[in-house]
Tab-separated table of C-alpha atoms in Angstrom:
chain	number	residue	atom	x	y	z
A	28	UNK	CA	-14.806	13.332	-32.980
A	29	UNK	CA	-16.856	15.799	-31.242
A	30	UNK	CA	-16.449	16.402	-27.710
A	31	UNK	CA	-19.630	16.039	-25.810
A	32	UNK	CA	-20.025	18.994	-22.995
A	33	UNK	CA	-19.915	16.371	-20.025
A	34	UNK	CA	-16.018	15.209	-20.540
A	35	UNK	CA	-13.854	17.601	-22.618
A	36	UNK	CA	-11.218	16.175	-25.130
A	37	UNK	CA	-8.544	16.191	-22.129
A	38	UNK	CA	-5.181	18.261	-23.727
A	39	UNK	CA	-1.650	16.949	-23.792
A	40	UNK	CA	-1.051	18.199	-20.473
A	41	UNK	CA	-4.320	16.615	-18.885
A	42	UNK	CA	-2.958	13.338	-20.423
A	43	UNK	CA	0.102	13.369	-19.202
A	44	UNK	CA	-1.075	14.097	-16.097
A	45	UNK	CA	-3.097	10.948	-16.143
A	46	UNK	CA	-0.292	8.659	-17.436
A	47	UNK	CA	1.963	10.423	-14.843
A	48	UNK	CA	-0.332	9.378	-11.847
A	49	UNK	CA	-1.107	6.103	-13.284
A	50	UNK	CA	2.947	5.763	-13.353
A	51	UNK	CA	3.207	6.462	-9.898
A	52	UNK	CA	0.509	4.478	-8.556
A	53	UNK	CA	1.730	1.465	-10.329
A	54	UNK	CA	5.395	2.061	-9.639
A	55	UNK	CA	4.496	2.123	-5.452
A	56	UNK	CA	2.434	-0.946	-5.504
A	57	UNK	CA	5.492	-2.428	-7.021
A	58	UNK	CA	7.620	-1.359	-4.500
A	59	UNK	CA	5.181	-1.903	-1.441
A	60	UNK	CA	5.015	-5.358	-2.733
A	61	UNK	CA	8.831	-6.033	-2.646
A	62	UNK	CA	9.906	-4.151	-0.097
A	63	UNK	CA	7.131	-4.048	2.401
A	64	UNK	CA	6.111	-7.308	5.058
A	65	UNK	CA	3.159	-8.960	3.521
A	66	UNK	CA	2.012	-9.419	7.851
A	67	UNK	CA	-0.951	-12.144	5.560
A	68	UNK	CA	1.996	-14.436	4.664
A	69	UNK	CA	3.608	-14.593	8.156
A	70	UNK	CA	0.403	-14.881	10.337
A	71	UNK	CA	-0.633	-17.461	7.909
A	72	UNK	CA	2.597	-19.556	8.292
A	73	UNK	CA	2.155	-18.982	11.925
A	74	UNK	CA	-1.699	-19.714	12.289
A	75	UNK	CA	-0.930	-22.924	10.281
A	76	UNK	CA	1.532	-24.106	12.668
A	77	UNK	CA	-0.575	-23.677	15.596
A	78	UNK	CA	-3.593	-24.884	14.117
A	79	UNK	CA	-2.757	-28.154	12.540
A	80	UNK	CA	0.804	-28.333	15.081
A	81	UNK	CA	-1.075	-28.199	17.977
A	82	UNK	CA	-4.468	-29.879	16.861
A	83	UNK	CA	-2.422	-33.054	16.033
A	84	UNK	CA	-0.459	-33.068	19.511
A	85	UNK	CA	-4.214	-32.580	21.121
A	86	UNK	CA	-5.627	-35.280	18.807
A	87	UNK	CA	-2.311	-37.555	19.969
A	88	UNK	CA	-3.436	-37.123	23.754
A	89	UNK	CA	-7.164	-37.135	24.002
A	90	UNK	CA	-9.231	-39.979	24.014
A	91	UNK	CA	-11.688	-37.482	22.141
A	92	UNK	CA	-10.310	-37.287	19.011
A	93	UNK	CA	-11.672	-38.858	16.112
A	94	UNK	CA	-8.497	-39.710	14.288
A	95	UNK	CA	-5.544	-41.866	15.873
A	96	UNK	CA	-2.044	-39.379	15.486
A	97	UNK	CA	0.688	-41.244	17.752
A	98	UNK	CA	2.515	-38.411	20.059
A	99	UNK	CA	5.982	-38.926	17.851
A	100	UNK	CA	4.254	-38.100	15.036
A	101	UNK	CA	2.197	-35.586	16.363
A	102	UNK	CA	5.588	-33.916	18.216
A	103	UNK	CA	7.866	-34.314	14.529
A	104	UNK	CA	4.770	-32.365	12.682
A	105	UNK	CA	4.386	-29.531	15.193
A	106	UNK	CA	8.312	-28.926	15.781
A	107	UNK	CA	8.231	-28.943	12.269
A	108	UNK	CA	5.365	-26.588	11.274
A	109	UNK	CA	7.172	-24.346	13.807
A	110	UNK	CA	10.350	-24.376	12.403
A	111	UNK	CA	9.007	-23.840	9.014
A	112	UNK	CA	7.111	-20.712	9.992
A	113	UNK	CA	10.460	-19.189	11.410
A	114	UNK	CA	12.073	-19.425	8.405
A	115	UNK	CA	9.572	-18.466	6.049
A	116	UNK	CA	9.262	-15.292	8.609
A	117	UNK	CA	13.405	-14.981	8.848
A	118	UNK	CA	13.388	-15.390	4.676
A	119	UNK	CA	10.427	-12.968	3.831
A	120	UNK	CA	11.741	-10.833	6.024
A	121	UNK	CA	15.065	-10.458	4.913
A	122	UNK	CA	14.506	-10.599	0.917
A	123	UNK	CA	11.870	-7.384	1.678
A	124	UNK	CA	14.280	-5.892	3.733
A	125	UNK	CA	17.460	-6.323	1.419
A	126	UNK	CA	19.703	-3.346	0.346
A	127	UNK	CA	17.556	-1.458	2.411
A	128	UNK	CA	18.692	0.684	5.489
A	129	UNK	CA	16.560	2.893	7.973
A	130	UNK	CA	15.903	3.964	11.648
A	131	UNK	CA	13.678	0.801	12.308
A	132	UNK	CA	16.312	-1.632	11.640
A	133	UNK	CA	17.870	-1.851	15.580
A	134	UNK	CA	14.092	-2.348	16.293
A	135	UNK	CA	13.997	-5.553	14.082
A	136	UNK	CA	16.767	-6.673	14.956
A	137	UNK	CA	16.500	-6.876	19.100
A	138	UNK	CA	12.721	-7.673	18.420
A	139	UNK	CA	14.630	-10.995	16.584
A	140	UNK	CA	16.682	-11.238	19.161
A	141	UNK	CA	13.932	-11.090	21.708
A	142	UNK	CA	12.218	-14.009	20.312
A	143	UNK	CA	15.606	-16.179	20.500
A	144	UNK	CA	16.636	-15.611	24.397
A	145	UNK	CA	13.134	-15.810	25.317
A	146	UNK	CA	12.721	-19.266	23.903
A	147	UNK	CA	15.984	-20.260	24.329
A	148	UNK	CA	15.518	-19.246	28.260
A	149	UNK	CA	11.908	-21.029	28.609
A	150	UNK	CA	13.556	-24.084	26.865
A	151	UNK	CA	15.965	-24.258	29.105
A	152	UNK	CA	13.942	-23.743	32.327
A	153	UNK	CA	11.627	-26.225	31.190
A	154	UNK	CA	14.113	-28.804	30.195
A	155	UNK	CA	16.085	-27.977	33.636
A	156	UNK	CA	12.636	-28.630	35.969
A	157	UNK	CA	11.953	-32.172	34.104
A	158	UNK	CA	15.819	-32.874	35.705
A	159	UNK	CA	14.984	-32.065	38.782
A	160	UNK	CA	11.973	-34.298	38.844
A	161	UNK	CA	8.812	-32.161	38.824
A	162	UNK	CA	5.767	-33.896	37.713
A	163	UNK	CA	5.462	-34.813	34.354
A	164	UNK	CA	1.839	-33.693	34.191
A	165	UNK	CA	2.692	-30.004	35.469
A	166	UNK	CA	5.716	-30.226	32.806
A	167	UNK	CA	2.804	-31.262	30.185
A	168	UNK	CA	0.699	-28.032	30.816
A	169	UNK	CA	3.839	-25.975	31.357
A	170	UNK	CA	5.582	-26.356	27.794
A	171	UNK	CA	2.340	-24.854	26.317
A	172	UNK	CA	1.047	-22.521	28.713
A	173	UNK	CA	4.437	-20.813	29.151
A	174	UNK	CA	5.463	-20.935	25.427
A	175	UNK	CA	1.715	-19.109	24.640
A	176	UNK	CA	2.304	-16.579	27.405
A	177	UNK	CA	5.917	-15.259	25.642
A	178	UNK	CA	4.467	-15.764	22.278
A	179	UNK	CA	1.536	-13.527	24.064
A	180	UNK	CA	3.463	-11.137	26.015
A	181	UNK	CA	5.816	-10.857	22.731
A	182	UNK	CA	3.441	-9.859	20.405
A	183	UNK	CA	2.204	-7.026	22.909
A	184	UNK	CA	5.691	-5.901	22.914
A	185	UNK	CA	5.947	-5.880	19.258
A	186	UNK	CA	2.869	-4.002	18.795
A	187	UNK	CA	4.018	-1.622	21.131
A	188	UNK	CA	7.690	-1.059	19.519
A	189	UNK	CA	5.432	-0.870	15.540
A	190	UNK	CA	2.437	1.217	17.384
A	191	UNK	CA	0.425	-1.612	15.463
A	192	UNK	CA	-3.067	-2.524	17.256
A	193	UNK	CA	-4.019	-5.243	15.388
A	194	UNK	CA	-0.757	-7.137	16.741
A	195	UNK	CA	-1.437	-6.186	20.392
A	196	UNK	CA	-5.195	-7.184	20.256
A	197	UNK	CA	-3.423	-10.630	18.872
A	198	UNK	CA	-1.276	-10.585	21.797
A	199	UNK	CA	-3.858	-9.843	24.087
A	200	UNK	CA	-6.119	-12.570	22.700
A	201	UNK	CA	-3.632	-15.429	23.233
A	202	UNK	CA	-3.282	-14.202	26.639
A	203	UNK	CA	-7.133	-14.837	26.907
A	204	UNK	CA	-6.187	-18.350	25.037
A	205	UNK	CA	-3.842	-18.907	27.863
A	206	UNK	CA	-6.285	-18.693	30.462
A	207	UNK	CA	-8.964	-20.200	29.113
A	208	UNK	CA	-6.581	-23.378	28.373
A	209	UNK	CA	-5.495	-23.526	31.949
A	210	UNK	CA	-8.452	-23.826	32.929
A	211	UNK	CA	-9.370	-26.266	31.014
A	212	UNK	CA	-6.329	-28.509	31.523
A	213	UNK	CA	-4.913	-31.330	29.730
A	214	UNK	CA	-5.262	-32.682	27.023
A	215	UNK	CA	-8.234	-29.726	26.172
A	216	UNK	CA	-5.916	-26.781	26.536
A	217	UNK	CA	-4.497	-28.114	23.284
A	218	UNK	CA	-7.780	-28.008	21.153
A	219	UNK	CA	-8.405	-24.448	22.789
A	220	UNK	CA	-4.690	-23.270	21.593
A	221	UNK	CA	-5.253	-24.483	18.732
A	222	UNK	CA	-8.870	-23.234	17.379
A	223	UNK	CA	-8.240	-20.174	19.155
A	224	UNK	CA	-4.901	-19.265	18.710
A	225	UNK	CA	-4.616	-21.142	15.229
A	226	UNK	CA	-8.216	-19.901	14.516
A	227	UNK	CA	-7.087	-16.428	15.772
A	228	UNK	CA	-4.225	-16.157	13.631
A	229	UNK	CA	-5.451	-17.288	10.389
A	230	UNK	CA	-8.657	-14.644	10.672
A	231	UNK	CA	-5.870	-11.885	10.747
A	232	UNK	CA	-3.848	-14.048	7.959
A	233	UNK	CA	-6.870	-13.538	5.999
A	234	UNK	CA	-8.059	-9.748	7.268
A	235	UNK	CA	-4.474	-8.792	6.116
A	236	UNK	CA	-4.217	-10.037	2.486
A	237	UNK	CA	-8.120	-9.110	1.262
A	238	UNK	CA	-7.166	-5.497	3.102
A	239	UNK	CA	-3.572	-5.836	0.768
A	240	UNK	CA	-5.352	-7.208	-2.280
A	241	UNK	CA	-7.760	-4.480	-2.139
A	242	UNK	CA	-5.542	-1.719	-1.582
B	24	UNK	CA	-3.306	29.704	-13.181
B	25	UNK	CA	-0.125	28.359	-15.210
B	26	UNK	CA	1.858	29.181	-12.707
B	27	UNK	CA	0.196	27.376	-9.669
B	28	UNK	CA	-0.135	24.254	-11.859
B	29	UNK	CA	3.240	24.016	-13.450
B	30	UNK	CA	4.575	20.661	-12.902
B	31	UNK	CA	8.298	20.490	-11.537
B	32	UNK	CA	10.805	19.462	-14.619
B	33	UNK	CA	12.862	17.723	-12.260
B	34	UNK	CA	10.346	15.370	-11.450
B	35	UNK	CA	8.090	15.396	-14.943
B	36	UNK	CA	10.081	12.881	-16.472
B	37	UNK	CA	9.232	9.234	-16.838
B	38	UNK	CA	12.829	7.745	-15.555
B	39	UNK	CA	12.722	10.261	-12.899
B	40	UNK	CA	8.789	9.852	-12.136
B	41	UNK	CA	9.723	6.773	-11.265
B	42	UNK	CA	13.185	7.206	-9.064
B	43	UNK	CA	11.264	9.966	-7.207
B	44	UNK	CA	8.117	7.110	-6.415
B	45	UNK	CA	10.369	4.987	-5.164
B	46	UNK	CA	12.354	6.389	-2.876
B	47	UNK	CA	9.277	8.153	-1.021
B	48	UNK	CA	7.446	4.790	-1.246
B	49	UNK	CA	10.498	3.446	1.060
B	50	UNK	CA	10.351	4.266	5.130
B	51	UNK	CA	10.606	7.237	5.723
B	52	UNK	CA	13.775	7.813	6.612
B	53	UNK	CA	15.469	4.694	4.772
B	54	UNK	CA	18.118	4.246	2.697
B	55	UNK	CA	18.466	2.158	-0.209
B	56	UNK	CA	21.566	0.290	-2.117
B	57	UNK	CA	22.271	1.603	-5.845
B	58	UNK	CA	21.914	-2.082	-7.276
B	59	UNK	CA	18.588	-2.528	-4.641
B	60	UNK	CA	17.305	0.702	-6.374
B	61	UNK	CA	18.337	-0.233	-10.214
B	62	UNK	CA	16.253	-4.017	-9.445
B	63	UNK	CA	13.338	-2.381	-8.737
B	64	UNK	CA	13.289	0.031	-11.657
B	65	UNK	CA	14.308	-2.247	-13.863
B	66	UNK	CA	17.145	0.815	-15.624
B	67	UNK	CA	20.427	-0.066	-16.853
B	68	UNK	CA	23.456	1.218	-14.355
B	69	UNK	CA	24.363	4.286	-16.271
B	70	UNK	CA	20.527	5.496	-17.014
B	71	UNK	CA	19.804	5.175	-13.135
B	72	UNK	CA	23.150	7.277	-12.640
B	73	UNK	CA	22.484	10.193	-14.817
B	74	UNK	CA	18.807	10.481	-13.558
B	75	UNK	CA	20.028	10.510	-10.162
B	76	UNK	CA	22.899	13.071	-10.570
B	77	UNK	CA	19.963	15.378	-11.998
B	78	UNK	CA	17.855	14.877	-8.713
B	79	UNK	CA	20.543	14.794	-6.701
B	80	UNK	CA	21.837	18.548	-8.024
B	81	UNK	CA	18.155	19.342	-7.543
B	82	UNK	CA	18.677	19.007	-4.135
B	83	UNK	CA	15.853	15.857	-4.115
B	84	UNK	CA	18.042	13.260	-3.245
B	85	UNK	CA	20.966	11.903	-1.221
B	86	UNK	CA	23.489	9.813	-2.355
B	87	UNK	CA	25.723	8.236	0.479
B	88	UNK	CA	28.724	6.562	-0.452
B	89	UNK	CA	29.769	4.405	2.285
B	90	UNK	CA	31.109	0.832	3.141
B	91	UNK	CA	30.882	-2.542	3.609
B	92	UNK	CA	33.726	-4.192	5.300
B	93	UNK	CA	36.584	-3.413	2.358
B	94	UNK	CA	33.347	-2.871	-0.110
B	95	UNK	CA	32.065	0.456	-1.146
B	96	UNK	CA	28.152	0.510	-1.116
B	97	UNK	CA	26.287	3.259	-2.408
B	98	UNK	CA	23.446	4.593	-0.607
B	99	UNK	CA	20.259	6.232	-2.159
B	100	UNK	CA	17.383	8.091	-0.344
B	101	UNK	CA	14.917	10.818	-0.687
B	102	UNK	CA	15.318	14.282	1.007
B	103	UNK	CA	12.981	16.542	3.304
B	104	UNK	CA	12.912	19.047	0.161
B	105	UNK	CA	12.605	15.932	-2.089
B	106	UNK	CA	9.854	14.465	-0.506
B	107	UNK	CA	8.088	18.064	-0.360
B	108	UNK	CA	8.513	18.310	-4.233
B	109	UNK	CA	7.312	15.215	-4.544
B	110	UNK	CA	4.333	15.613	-2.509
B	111	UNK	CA	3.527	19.242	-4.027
B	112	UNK	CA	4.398	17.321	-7.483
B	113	UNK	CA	1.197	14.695	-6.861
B	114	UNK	CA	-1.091	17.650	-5.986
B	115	UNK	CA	-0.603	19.440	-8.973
B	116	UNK	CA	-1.166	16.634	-10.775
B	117	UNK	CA	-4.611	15.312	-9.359
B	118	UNK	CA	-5.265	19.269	-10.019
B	119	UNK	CA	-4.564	19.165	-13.688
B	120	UNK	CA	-6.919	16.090	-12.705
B	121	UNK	CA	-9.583	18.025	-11.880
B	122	UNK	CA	-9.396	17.213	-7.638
B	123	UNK	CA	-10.062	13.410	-8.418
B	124	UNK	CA	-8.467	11.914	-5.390
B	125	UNK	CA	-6.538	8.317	-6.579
């Protein structure tokens, strides 16, 4: 074994070195990866829901669409898809979070909290107005418009309390989705919320985990 | 030359490599539970305890006993002079490296 004069025959030390940075470096990915929100899983769950949700309940009400989806079926699936992403954002969340402590934790939690008294409020207006006999078509483009416009408004918030960019351009883009699907009306607003948003959502879904994978 | 490149005892051991990584890898001012911390290092109860006394008498860490209801919970996390150590720990290293950034 004779060292060639390009790379030296590295010493204990120099080796231990290595192995000691190579520990290190494996020992926080391991951590990041169990401790730290993987933001690819939730937008994904999210993006899902909006995309295939609210495609079906556009495919249910336009003449357009090139597959039959009765409205029952189309509400049942998008409640559902909904649902689902909560908890798989409410489970992740928690099982990265657990037996840890910090400063950011009041954060999380009225940011949760935000999310359930905002929809809990909007359901209740909404629900409250179809009582008192307001017109079933303005109902139909107030459900989504309004529940896009707090997911929208939300997200800006979010990315305001994390300093996070890439969540307030998201915000700020369903904002634009908003607009653009009011002005398109019913049943098109649907299609637009849901390529847009949906489409929106999984292209940061998917900018997220190759950034993670690559990191 | 020795001198400037001698790599901190406390922290040049595998077990306590490994505590040290851990706890800086967390937020940065977070906390961790005992049993949290012994899942992901995969050490037995007693081997996580010994290793943390050591840092802990170093000055590197924190341990905060406190409770849960009628439960006592122990509380782990790094310290400003910790974190320092551990950041003037990883320089020395990529040194002995030869300045290859990881």
């Amino acid at each position: 074994m004779s060292p060639d004069k390009q790379s030296p025959p590295l010493t204990d030390e120099q080796l231990d070195a290595q192995q000691s940075l190579a520990l290190v470096q494996g020992q926080q990915a391991h951590v990041r990866a169990r401790t730290q929100i993987d933001v690819g899983l939730l937008y994904g769950a999210w993006g899902t829901a909006w995309l295939v949700g609210l495609g079906a309940m556009w495919a249910a009400r336009s003449g357009a669409s090139p597959v039959e989806v009765p409205v029952p079926v189309a509400g049942v699936l998008l409640s559902g898809l909904i649902v689902g992403a909560g908890v798989v954002t409410a489970t992740h969340s928690a099982r990265q979070a657990r037996g840890v402590r910090g400063e950011d934790d009041l954060r999380g939690v009225l940011y949760g909290w935000s999310w359930f008294i905002g929809f809990g409020t909007l359901f209740a207006v909404l629900v409250a107005l179809g009582g008192q006999g307001v017109d079933r078509e303005v109902l139909e483009l107030l459900w989504p418009t309004m529940s896009c416009l707090l997911v929208s408004v939300l997200y800006m918030m979010g990315a305001a309390v994390w300093r996070d960019p890439h969540m307030f351009a998201l915000g700020a883009w369903f904002a634009v989705c908003v607009t653009a699907g009011v002005l398109v009306g019913m049943p098109g607003m649907l299609a637009v919320m849901s390529l847009a948003g949906g489409g929106g959502l999984l292209a940061a879904a998917a900018y997220f985990t190759v950034r993670r994978l690559r990191a | 030359m020795t001198a400037s490149t001698e790599l901190d005892p406390v922290i040049h051991a595998q077990a306590r490599l490994r505590v040290m990584t851990t706890l800086a890898t967390l937020g940065p001012r977070d906390q961790i539970t005992f049993p949290r911390l012994q899942q992901l290092l995969e050490m037995t109860a007693g081997n996580l305890s010994t290793h943390l006394r050591r840092l802990e008498d170093a000055g590197y860490v924190a341990v905060d006993k406190a409770h849960s209801g009628r439960t006592p919970v122990t509380y782990v996390s790094i310290t400003g002079p910790g974190r320092r150590a551990f950041e003037d720990y990883l320089a020395k290293l990529r040194e002995l490296l030869g300045g290859s950034t990881p």
